[in-house]
PDB file of C-alpha atoms in Angstrom:
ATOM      1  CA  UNK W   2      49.677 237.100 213.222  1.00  0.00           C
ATOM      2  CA  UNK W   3      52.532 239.103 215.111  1.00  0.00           C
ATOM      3  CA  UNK W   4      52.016 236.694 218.016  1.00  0.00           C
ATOM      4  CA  UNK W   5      52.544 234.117 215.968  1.00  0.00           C
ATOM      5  CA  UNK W   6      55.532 235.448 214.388  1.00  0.00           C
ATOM      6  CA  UNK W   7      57.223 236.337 217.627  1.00  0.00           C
ATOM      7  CA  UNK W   8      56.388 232.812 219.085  1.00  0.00           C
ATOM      8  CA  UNK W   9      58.421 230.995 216.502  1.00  0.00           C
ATOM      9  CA  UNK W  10      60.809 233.229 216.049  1.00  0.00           C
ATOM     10  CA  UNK W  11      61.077 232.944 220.318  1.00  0.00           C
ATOM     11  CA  UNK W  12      61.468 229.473 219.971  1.00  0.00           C
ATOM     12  CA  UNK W  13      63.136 229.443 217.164  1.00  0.00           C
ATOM     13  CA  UNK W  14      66.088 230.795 218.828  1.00  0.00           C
ATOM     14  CA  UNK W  15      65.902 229.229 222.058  1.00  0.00           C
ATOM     15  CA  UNK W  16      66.790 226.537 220.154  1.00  0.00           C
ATOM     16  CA  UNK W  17      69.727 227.595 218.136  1.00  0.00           C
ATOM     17  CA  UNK W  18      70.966 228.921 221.153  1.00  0.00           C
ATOM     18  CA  UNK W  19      70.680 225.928 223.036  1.00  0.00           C
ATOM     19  CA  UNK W  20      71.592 223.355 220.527  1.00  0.00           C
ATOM     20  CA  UNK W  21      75.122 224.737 219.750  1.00  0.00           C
ATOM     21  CA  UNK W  22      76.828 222.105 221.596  1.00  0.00           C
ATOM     22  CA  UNK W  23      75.248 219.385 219.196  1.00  0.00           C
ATOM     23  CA  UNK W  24      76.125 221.554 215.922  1.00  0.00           C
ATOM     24  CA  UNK W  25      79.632 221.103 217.089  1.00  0.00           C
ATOM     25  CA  UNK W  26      79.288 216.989 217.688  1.00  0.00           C
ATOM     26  CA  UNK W  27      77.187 216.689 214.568  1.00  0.00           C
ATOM     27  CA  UNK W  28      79.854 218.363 212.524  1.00  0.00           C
ATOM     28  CA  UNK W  29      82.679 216.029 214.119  1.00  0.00           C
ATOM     29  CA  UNK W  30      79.944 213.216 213.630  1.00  0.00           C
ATOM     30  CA  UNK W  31      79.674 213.976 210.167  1.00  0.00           C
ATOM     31  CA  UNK W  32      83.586 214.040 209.300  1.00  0.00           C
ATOM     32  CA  UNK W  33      84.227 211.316 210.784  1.00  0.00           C
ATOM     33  CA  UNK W  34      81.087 209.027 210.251  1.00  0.00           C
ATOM     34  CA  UNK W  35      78.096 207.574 208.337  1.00  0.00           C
ATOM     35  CA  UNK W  36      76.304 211.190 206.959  1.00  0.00           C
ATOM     36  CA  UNK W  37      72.457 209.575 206.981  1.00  0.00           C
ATOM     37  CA  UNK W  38      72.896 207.766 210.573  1.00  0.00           C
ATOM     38  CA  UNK W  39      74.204 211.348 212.211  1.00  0.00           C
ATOM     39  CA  UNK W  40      71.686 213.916 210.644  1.00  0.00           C
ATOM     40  CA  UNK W  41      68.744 210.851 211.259  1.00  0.00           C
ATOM     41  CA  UNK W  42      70.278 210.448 214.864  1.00  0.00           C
ATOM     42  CA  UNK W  43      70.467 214.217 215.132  1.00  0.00           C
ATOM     43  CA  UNK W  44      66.728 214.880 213.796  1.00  0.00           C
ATOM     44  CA  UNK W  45      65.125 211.842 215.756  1.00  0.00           C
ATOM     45  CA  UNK W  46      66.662 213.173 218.999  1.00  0.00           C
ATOM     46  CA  UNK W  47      65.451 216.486 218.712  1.00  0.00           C
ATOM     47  CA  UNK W  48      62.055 215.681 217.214  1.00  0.00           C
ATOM     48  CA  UNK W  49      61.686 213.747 220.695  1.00  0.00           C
ATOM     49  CA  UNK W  50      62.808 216.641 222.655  1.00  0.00           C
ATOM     50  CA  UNK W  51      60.405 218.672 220.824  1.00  0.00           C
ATOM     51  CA  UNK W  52      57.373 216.056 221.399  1.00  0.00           C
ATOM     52  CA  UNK W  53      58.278 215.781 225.505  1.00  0.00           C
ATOM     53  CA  UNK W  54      58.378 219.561 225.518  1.00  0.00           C
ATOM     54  CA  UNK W  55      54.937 219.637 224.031  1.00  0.00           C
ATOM     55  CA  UNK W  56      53.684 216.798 226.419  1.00  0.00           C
ATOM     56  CA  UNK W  57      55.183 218.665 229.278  1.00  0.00           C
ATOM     57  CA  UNK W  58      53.395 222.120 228.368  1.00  0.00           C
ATOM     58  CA  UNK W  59      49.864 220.496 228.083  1.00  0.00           C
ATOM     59  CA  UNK W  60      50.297 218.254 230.910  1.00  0.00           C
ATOM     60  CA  UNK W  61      51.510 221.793 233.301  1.00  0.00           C
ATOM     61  CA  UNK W  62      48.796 223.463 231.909  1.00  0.00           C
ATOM     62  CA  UNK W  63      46.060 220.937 232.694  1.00  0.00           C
ATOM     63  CA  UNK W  64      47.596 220.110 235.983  1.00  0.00           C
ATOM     64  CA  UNK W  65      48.635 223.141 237.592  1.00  0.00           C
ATOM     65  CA  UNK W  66      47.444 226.100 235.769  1.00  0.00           C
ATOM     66  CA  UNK W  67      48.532 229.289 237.581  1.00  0.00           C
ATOM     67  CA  UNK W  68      51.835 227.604 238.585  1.00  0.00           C
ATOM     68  CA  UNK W  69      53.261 226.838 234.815  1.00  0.00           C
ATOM     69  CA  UNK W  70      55.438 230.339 235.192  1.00  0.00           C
ATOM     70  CA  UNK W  71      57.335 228.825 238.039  1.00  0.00           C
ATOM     71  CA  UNK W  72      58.917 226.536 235.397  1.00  0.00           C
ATOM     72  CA  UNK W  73      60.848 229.172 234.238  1.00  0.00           C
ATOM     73  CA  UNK W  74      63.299 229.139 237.009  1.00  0.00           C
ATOM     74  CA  UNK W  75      63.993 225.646 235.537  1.00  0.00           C
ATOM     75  CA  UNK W  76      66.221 227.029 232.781  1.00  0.00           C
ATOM     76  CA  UNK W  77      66.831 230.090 234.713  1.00  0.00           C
ATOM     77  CA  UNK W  78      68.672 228.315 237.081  1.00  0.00           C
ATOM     78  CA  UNK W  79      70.991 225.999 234.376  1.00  0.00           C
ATOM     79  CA  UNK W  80      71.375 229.154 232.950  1.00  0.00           C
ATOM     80  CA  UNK W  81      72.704 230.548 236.275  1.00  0.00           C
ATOM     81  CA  UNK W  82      74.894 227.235 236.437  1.00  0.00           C
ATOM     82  CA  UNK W  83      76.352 227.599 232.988  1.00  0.00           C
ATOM     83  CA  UNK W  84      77.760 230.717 233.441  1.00  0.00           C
ATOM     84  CA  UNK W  85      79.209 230.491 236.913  1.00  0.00           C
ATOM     85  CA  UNK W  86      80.887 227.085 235.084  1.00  0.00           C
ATOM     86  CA  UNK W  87      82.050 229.439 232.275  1.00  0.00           C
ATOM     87  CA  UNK W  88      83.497 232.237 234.912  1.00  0.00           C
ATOM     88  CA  UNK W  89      85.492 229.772 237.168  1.00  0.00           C
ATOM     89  CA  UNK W  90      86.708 227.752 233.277  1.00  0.00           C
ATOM     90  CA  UNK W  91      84.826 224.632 233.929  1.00  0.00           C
ATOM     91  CA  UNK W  92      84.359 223.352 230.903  1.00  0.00           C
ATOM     92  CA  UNK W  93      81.866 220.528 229.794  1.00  0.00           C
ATOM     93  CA  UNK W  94      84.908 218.273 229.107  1.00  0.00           C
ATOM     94  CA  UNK W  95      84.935 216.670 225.074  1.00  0.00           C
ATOM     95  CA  UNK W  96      82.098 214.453 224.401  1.00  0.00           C
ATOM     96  CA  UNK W  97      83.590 210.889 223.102  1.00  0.00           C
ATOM     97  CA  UNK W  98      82.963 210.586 219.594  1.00  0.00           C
ATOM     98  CA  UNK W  99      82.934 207.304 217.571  1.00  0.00           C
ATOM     99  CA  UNK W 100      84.225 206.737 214.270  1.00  0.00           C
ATOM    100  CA  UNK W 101      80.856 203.665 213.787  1.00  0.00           C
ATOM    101  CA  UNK W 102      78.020 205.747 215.332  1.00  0.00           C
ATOM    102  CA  UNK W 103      74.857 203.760 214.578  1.00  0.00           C
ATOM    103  CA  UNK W 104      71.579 205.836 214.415  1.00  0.00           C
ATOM    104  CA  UNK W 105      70.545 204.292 218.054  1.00  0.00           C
ATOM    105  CA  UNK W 106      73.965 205.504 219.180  1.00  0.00           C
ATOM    106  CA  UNK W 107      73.613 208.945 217.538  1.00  0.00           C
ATOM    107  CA  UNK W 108      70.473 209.896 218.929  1.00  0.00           C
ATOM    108  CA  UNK W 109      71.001 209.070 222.415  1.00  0.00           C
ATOM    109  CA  UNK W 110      74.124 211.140 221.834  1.00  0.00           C
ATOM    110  CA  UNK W 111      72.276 214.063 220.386  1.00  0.00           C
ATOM    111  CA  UNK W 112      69.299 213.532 223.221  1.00  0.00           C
ATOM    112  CA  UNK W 113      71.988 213.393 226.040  1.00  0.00           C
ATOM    113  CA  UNK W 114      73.146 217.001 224.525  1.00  0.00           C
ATOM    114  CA  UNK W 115      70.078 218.075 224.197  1.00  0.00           C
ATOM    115  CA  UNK W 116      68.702 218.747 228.040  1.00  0.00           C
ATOM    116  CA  UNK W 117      69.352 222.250 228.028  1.00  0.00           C
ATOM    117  CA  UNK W 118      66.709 222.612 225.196  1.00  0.00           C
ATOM    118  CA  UNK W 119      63.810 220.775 226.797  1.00  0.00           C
ATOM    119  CA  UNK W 120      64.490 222.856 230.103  1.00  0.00           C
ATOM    120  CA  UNK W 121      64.181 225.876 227.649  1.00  0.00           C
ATOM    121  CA  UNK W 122      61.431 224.968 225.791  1.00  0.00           C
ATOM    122  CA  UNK W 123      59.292 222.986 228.178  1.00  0.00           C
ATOM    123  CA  UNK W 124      58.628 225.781 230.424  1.00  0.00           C
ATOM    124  CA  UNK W 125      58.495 228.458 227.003  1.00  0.00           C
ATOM    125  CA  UNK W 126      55.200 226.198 225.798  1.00  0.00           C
ATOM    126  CA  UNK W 127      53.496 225.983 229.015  1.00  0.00           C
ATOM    127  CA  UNK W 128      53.647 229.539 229.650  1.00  0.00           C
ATOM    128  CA  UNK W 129      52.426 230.311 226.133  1.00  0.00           C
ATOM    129  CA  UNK W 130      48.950 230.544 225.285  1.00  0.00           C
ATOM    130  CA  UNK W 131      47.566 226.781 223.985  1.00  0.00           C
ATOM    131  CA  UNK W 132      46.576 228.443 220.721  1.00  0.00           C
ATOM    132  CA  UNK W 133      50.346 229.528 220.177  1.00  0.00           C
ATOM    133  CA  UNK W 134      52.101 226.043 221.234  1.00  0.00           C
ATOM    134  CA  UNK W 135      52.244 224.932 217.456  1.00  0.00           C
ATOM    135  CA  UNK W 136      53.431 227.800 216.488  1.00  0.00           C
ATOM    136  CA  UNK W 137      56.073 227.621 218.777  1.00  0.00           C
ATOM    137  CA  UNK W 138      57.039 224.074 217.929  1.00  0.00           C
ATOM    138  CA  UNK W 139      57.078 224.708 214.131  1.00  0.00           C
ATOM    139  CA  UNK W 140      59.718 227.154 214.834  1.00  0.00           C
ATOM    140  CA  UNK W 141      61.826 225.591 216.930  1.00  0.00           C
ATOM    141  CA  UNK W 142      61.212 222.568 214.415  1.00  0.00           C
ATOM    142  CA  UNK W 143      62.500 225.334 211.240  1.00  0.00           C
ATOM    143  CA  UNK W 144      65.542 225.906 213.958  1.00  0.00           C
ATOM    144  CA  UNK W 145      66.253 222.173 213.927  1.00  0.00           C
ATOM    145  CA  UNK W 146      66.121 221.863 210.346  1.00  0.00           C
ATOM    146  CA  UNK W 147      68.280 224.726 209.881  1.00  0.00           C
ATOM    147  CA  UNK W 148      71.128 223.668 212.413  1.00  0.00           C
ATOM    148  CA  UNK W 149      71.126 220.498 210.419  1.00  0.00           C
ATOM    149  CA  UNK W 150      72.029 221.674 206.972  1.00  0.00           C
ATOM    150  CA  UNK W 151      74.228 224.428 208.401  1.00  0.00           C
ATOM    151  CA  UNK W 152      76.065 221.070 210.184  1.00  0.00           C
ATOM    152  CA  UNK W 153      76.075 219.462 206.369  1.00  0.00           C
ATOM    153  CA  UNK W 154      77.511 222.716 205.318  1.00  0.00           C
ATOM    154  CA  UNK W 155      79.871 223.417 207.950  1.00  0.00           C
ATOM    155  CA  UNK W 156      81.141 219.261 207.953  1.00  0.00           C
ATOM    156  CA  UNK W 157      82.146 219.750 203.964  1.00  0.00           C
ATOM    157  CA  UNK W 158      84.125 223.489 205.019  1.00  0.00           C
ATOM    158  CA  UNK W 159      85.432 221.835 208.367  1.00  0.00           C
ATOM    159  CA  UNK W 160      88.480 223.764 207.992  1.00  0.00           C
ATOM    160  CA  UNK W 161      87.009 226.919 208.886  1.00  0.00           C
ATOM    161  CA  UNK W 162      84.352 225.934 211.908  1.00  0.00           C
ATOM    162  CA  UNK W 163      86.046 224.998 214.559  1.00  0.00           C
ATOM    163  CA  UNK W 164      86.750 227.940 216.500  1.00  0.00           C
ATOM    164  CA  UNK W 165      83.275 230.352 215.952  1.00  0.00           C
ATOM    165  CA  UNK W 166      81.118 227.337 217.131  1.00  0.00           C
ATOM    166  CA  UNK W 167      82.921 226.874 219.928  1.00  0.00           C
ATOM    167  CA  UNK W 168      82.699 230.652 221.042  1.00  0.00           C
ATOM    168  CA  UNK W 169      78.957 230.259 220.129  1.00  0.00           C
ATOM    169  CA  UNK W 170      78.207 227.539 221.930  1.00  0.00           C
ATOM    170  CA  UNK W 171      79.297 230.308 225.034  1.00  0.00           C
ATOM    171  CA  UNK W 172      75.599 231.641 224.312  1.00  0.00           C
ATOM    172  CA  UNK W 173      73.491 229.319 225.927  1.00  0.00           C
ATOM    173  CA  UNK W 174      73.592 229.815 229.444  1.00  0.00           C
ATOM    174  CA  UNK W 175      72.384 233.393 228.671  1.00  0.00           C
ATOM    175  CA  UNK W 176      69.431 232.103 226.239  1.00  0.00           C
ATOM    176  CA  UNK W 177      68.511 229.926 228.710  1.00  0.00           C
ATOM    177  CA  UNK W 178      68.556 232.828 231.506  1.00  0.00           C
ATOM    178  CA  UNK W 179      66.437 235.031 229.277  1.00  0.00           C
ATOM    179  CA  UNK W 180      64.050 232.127 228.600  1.00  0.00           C
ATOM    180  CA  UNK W 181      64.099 232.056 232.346  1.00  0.00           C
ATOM    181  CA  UNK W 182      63.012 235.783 233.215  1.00  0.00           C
ATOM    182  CA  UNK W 183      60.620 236.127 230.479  1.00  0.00           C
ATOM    183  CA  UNK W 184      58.308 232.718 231.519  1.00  0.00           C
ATOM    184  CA  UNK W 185      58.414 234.308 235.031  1.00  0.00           C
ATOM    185  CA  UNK W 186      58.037 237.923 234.693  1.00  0.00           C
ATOM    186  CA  UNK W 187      55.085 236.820 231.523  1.00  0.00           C
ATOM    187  CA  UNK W 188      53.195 234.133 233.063  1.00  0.00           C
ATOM    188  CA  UNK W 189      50.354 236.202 234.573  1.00  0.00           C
ATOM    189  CA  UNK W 190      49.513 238.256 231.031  1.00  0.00           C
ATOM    190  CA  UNK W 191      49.211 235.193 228.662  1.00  0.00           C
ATOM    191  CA  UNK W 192      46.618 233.136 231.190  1.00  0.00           C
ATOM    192  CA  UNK W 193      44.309 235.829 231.276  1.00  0.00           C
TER     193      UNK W 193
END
């Protein structure tokens, strides 16, 4: 039961941490656009991130079981990236927002955001037991949920979000390094 617990609350935050960047572009989205077509673009892109993730844990485990810890330098390394772009003030540049954002439009908005998470939790699921991968996906699916109605919440008090989601958003790199270290320095104990 703790295993469980820890798993989604693992991937749980490795998604929060990692989906900062589209809280801020589904709040804009929201202010600015049609409310269902943003939170349904929003929550189709990252139910497909969270699907691919899946496929991509079962298909490293059944293809190349002793190697799945190696995926951790995946997000290890954008991790690594992110933060030497943060030190030398590189910034991802403003994503262009439009005011007519159909759901199609939205979601390949939200999936094109939304990289860093399936290099996070791709390698998180294959290193976890199998047993544990559901587990993990219902609580980065609770995360998902929960960044959306904190967007809903934050779009109607847009007055005073702007600047702490941006200095969250900072986060990610170093979720993504943790993520990193812990599938390689934990991939021999949870395939024996």
């Amino acid at each position: 039961m703790l295993a469980h617990l820890a798993m989604a609350a693992s991937s749980g935050f490795a998604m929060v941490a990692t989906n900062l960047d589209n809280l801020a572009v589904m709040v804009a989205l929201l202010l600015t656009s049609n409310r269902p077509r943003v939170l349904g673009g929003y929550l189709a892109a990252q139910a497909t991130v969270l699907v691919i993730a899946l496929l991509i844990a079962e298909g490293a485990d059944e293809t190349m079981p002793g190697w799945t810890g190696y995926l951790g330098f995946i997000p290890l390394i954008l991790g690594c990236m992110g933060v030497w772009r943060q030190w030398r003030g590189l910034g991802e540049g403003d994503m262009p927002v439009s005011a007519g954002a159909t759901l199609l439009a939205s979601t390949v908005l939200f999936l094109s955001l939304s990289t860093d998470s399936l290099a996070v939790l791709a390698p998180l699921m294959a290193d976890t037991l199998p047993a544990l991968r559901i587990t993990a996906l219902i609580g980065a699916g609770v995360a998902v949920l929960g960044l959306g109605l904190l967007g809903l919440t934050l779009a109607r008090g847009a007055a005073f979000s702007g600047g702490w989601i941006a200095k969250l958003e900072k986060l990610g790199p170093y979720a993504m390094i943790a993520v990193g270290l812990y599938v390689l320095a934990n991939s021999a104990t949870d395939t024996i």
